[in-house]
PDB file of C-alpha atoms in Angstrom:
ATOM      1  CA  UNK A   1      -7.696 -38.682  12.029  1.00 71.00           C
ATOM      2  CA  UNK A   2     -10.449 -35.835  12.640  1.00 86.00           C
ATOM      3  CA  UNK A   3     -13.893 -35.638  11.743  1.00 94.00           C
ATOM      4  CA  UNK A   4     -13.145 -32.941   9.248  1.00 97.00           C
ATOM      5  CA  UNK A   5     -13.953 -33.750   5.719  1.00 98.00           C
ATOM      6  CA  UNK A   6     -14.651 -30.832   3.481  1.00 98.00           C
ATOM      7  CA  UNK A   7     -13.052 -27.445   3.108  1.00 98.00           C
ATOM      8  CA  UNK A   8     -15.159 -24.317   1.498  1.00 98.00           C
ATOM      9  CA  UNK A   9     -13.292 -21.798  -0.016  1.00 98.00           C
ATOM     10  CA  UNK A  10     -15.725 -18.504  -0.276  1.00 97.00           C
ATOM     11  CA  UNK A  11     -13.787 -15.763  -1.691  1.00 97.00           C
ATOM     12  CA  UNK A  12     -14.180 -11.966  -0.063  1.00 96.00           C
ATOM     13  CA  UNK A  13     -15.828  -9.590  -2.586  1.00 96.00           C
ATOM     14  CA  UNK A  14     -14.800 -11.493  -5.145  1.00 97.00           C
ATOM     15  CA  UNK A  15     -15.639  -9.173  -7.986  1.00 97.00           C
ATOM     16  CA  UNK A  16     -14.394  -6.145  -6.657  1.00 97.00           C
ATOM     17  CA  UNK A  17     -11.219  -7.563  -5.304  1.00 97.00           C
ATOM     18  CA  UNK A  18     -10.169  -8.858  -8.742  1.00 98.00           C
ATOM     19  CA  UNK A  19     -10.384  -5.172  -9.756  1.00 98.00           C
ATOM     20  CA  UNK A  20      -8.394  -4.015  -6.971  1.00 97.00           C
ATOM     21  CA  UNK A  21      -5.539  -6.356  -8.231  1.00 97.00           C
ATOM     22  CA  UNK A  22      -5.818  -5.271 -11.728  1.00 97.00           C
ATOM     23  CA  UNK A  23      -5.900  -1.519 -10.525  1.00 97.00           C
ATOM     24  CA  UNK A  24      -3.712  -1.321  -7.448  1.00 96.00           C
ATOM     25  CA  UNK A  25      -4.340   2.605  -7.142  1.00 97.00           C
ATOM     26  CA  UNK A  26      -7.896   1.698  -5.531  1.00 96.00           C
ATOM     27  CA  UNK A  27      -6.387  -1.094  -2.870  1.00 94.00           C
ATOM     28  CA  UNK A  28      -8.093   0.127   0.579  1.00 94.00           C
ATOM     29  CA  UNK A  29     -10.683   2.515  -1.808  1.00 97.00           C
ATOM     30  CA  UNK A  30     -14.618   1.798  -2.224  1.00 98.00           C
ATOM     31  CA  UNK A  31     -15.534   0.006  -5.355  1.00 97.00           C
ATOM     32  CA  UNK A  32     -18.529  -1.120  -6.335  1.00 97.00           C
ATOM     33  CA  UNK A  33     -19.328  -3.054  -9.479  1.00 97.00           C
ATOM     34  CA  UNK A  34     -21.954  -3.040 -12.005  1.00 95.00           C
ATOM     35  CA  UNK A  35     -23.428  -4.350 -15.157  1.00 87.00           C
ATOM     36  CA  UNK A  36     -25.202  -1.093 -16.104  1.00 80.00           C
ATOM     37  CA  UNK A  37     -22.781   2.249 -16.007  1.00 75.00           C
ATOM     38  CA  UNK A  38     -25.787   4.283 -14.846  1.00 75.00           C
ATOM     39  CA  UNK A  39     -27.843   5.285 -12.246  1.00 76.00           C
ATOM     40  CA  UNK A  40     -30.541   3.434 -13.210  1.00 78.00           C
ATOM     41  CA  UNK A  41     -28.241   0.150 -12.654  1.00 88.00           C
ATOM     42  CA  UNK A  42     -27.629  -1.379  -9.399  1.00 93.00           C
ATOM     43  CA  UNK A  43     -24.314  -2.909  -7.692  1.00 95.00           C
ATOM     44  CA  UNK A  44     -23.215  -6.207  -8.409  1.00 95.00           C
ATOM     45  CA  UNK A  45     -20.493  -7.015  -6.160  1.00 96.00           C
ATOM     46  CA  UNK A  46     -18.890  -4.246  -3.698  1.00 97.00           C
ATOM     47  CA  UNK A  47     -15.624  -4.242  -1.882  1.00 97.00           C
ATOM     48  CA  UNK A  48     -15.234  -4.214   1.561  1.00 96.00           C
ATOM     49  CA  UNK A  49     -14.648  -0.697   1.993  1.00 97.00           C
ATOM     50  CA  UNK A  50     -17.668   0.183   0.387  1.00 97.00           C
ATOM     51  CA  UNK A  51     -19.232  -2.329   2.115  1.00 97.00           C
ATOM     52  CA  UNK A  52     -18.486  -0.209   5.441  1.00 96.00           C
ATOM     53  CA  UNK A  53     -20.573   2.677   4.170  1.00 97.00           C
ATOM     54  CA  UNK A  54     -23.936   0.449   3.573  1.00 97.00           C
ATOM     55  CA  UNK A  55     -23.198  -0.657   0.183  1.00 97.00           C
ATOM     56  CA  UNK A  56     -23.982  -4.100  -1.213  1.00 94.00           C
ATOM     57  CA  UNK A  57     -25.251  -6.033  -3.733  1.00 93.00           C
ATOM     58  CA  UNK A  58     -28.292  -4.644  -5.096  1.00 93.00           C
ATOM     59  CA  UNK A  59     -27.473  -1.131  -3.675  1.00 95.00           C
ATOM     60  CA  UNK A  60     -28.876   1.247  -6.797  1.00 94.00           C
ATOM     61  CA  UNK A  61     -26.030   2.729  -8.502  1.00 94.00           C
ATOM     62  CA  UNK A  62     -27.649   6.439  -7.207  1.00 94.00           C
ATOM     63  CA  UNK A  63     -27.806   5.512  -4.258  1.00 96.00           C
ATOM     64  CA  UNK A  64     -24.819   3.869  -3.560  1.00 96.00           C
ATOM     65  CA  UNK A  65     -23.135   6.950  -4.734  1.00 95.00           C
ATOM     66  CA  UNK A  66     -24.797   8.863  -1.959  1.00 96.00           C
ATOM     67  CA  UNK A  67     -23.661   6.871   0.609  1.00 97.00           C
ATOM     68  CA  UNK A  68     -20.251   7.012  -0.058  1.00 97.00           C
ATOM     69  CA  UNK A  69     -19.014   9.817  -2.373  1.00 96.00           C
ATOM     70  CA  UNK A  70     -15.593   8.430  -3.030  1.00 97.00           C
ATOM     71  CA  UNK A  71     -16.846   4.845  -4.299  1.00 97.00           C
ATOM     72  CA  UNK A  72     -14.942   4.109  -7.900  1.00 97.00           C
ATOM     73  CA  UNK A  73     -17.581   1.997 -10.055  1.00 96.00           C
ATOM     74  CA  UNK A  74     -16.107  -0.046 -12.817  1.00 96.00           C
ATOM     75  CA  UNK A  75     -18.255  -2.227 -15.248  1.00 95.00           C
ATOM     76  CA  UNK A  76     -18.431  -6.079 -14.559  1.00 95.00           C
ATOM     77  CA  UNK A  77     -16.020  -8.278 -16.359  1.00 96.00           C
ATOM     78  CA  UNK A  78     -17.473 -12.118 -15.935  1.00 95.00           C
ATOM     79  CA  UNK A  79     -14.676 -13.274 -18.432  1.00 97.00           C
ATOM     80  CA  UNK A  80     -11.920 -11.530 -15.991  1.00 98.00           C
ATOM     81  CA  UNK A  81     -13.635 -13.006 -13.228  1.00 98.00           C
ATOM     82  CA  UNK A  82     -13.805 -16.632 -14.537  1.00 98.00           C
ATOM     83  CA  UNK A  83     -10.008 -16.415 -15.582  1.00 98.00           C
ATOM     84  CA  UNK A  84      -9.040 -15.424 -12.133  1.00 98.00           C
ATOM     85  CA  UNK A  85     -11.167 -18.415 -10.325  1.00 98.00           C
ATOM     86  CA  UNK A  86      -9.220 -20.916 -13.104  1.00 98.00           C
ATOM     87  CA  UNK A  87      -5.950 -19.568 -11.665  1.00 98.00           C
ATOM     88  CA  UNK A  88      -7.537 -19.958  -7.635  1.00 98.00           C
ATOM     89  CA  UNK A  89      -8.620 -23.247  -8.883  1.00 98.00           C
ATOM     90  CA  UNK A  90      -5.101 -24.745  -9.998  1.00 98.00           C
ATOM     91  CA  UNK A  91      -3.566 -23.728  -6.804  1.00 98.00           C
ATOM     92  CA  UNK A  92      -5.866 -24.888  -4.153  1.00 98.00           C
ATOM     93  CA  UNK A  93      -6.049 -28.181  -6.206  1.00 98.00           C
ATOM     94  CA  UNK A  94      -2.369 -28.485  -6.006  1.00 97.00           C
ATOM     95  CA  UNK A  95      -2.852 -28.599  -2.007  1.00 97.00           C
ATOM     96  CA  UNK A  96      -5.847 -30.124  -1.408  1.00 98.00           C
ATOM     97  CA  UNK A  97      -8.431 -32.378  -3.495  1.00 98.00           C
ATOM     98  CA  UNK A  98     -10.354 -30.168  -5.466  1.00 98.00           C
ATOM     99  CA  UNK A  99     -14.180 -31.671  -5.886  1.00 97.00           C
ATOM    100  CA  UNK A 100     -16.524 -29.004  -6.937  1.00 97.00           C
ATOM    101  CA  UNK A 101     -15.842 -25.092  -8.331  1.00 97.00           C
ATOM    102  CA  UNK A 102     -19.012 -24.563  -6.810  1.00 96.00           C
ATOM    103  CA  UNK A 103     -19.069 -20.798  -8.781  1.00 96.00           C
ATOM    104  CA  UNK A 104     -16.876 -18.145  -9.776  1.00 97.00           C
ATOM    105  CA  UNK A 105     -16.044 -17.066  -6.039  1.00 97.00           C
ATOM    106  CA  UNK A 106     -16.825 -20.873  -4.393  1.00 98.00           C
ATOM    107  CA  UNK A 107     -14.736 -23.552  -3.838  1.00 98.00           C
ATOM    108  CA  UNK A 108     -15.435 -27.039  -2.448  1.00 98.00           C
ATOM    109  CA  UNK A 109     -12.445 -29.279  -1.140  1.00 98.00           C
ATOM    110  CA  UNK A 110     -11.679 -32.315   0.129  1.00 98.00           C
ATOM    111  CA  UNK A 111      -9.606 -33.203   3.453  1.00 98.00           C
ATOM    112  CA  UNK A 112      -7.552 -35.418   4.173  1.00 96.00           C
ATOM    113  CA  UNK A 113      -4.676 -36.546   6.711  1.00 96.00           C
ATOM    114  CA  UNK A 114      -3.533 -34.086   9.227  1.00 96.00           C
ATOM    115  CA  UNK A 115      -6.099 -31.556   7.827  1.00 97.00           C
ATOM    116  CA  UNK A 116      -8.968 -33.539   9.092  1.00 97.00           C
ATOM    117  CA  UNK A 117      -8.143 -32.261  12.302  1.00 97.00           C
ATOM    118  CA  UNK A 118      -8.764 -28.679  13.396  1.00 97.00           C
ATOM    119  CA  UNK A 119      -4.966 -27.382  13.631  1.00 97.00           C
ATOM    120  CA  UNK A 120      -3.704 -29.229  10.444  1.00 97.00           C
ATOM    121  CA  UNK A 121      -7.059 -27.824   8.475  1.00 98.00           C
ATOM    122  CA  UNK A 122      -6.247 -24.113   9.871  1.00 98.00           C
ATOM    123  CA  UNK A 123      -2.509 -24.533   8.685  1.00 98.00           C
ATOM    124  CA  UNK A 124      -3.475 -25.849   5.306  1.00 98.00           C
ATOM    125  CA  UNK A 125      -5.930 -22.744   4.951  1.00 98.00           C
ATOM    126  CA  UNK A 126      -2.704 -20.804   6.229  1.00 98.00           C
ATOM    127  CA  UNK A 127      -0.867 -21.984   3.861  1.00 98.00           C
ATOM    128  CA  UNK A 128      -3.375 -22.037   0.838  1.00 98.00           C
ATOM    129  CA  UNK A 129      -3.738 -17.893   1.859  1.00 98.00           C
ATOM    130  CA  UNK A 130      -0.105 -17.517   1.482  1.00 98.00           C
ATOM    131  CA  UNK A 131       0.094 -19.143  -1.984  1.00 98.00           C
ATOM    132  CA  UNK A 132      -2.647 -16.768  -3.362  1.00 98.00           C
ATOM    133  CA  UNK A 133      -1.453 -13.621  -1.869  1.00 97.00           C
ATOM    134  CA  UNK A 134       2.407 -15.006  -3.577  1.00 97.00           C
ATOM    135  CA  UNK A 135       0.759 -16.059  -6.457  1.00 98.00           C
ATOM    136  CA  UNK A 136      -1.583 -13.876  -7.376  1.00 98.00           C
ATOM    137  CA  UNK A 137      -1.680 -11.016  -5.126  1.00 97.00           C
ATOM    138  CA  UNK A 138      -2.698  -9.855  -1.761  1.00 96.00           C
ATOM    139  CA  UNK A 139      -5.920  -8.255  -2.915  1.00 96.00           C
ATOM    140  CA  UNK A 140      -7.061 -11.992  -3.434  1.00 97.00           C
ATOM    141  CA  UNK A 141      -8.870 -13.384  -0.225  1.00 97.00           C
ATOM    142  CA  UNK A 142     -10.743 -15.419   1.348  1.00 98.00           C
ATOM    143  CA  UNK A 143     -12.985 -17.089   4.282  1.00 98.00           C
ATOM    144  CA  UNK A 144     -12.979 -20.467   5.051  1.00 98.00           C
ATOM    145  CA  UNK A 145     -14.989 -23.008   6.471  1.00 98.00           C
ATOM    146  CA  UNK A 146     -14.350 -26.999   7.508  1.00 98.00           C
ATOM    147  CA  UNK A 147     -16.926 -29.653   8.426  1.00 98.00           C
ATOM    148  CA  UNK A 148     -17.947 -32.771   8.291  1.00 97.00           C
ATOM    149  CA  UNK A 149     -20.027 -32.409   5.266  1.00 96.00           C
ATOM    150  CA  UNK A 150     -20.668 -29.833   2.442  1.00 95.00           C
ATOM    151  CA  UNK A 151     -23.894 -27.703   4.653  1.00 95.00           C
ATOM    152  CA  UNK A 152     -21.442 -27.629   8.092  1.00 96.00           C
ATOM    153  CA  UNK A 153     -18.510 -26.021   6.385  1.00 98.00           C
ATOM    154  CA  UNK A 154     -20.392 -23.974   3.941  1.00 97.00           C
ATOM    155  CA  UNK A 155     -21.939 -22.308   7.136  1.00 97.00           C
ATOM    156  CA  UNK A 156     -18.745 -22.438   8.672  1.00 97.00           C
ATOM    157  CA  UNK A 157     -17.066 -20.050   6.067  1.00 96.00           C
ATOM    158  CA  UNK A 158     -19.965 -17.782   6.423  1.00 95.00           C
ATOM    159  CA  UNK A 159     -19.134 -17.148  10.419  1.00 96.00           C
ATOM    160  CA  UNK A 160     -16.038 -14.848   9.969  1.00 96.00           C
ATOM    161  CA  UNK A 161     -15.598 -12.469   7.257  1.00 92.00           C
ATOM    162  CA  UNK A 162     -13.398 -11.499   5.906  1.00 93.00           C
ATOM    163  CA  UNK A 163     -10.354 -13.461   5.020  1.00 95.00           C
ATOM    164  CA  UNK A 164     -11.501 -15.960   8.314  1.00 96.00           C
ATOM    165  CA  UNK A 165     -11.768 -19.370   8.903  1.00 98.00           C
ATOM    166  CA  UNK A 166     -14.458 -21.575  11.324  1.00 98.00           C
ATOM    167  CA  UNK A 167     -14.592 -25.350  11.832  1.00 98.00           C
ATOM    168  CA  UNK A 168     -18.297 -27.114  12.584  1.00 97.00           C
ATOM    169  CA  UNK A 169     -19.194 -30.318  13.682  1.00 96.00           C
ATOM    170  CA  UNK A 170     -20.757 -32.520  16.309  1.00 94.00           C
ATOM    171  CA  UNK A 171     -18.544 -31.283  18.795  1.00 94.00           C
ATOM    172  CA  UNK A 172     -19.387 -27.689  18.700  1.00 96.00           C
ATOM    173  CA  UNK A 173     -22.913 -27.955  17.230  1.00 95.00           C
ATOM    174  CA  UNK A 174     -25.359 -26.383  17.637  1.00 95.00           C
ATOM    175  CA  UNK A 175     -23.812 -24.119  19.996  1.00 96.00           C
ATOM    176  CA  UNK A 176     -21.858 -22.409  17.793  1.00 96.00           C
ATOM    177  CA  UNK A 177     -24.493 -21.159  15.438  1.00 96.00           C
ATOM    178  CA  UNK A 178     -27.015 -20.652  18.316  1.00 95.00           C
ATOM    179  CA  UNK A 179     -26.818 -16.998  17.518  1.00 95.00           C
ATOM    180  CA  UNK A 180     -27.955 -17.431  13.939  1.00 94.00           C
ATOM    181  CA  UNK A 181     -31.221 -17.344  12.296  1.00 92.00           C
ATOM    182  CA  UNK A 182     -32.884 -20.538  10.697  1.00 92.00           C
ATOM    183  CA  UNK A 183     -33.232 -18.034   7.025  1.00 90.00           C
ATOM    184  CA  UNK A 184     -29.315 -17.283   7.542  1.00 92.00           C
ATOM    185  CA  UNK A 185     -28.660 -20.860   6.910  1.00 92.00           C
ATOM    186  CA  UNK A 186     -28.177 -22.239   2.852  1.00 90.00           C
ATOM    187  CA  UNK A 187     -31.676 -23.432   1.449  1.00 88.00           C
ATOM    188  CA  UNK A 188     -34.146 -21.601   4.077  1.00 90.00           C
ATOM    189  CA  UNK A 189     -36.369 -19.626   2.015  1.00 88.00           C
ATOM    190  CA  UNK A 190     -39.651 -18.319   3.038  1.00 88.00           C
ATOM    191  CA  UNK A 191     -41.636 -21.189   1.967  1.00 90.00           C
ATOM    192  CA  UNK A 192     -39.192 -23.666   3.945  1.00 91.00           C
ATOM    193  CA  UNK A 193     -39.286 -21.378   7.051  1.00 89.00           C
ATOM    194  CA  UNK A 194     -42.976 -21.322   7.257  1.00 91.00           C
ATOM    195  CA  UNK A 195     -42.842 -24.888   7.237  1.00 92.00           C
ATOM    196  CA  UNK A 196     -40.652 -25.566  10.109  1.00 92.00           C
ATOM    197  CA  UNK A 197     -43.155 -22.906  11.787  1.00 91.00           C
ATOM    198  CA  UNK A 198     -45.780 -24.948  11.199  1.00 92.00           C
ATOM    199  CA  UNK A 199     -43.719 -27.795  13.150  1.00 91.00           C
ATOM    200  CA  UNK A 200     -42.993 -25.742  15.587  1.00 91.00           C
ATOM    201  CA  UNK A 201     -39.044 -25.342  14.672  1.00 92.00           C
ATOM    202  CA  UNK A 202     -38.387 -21.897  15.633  1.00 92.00           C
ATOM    203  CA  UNK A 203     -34.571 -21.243  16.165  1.00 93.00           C
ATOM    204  CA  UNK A 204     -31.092 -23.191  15.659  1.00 94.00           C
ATOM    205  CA  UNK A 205     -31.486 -25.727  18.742  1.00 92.00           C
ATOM    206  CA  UNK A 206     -34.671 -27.198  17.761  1.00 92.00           C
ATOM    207  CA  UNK A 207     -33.944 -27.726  14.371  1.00 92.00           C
ATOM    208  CA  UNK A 208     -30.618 -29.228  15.294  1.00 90.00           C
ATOM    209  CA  UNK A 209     -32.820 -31.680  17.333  1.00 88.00           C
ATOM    210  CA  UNK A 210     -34.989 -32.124  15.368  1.00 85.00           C
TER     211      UNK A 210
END
């Protein structure tokens, strides 16, 4: 047995890949999503390809269109959306313990067995790709992250986007997120990073220490 517990499922532009699937003429095109079709609105969720023009969520809807002249904006559909993490949902739970639907494009799973350790975990996540991309469609991705608890692998599936996967725990810790910044991890806002200022926590090391 491993010290791998948890599994966190963070799908890749969630939003925007779910339209690529239901429109396959924009797979590999820009597309940005919005709740407002104007360009007063801003974008909600934006696919990777847009993403590689400066894009994001946020991005006004003018402005996004001046960055990238090709981008294809389509209105948001949270029903859709919802309907297509129910369908994620069944499937990973058939493979792996289910314990949270954390939000539409988050999942939360528990490990167990083989998958505790690093190679079973990355063939599970293998395998759990495959069965979307057969299932659903290849548009449908995903990062993932395993750790000994819910914060590890949560920052674990933030390390490789997209479609990755990262492990975290005491045996690669802190070194492996050395590089990040204490406001890049979940729950650092400004308020909480002032704080660990004030105590003299300034980078990844000390607060691992600490």
């Amino acid at each position: 047995m491993g010290d791998l517990t948890t599994l966190y499922i963070d799908m890749n532009s969630f939003f925007a890949s779910v339209e690529q699937h239901e429109h396959p003429e924009l797979a590999g095109r820009p597309v940005a999503i919005t709740a407002i079709q104007a360009d007063s609105g801003s974008c909600v969720a934006a696919s990777y390809e847009a993403k590689a023009f400066g894009v994001k969520t946020g991005t006004p809807v003018w402005q996004a269109r001046k960055l990238c002249p090709t981008i294809t904006f389509l209105p948001s559909r949270h029903r859709l959306y919802v309907r297509y993490n129910l369908r994620i949902a069944e499937i990973l739970d058939r493979m792996a313990e289910l314990e949270h639907i954390r939000s539409v494009d988050e999942f939360q799973l528990r490990l167990s067995g083989a998958a505790t350790c690093v190679d079973g975990a990355f063939e599970l996540v293998a395998r759990m790709k495959a069965a979307l991309a057969s299932e659903i469609g290849p548009a449908i991705r995903f990062s993932a992250g395993m750790g000994p608890n819910h914060l590890l692998a949560k920052i674990a599936g933030k390390l490789e986007k997209p479609d990755g996967c990262q492990w975290l725990s005491p045996r690669n810790m802190p070194e492996r997120i050395a590089h990040l910044r204490l406001d890049d991890l979940p729950g650092i806002s400004k308020g909480v990073s002032a704080k660990l200022e004030k105590a003299k926590v300034y980078d990844i090391a000390s607060l691992y220490r600490l």
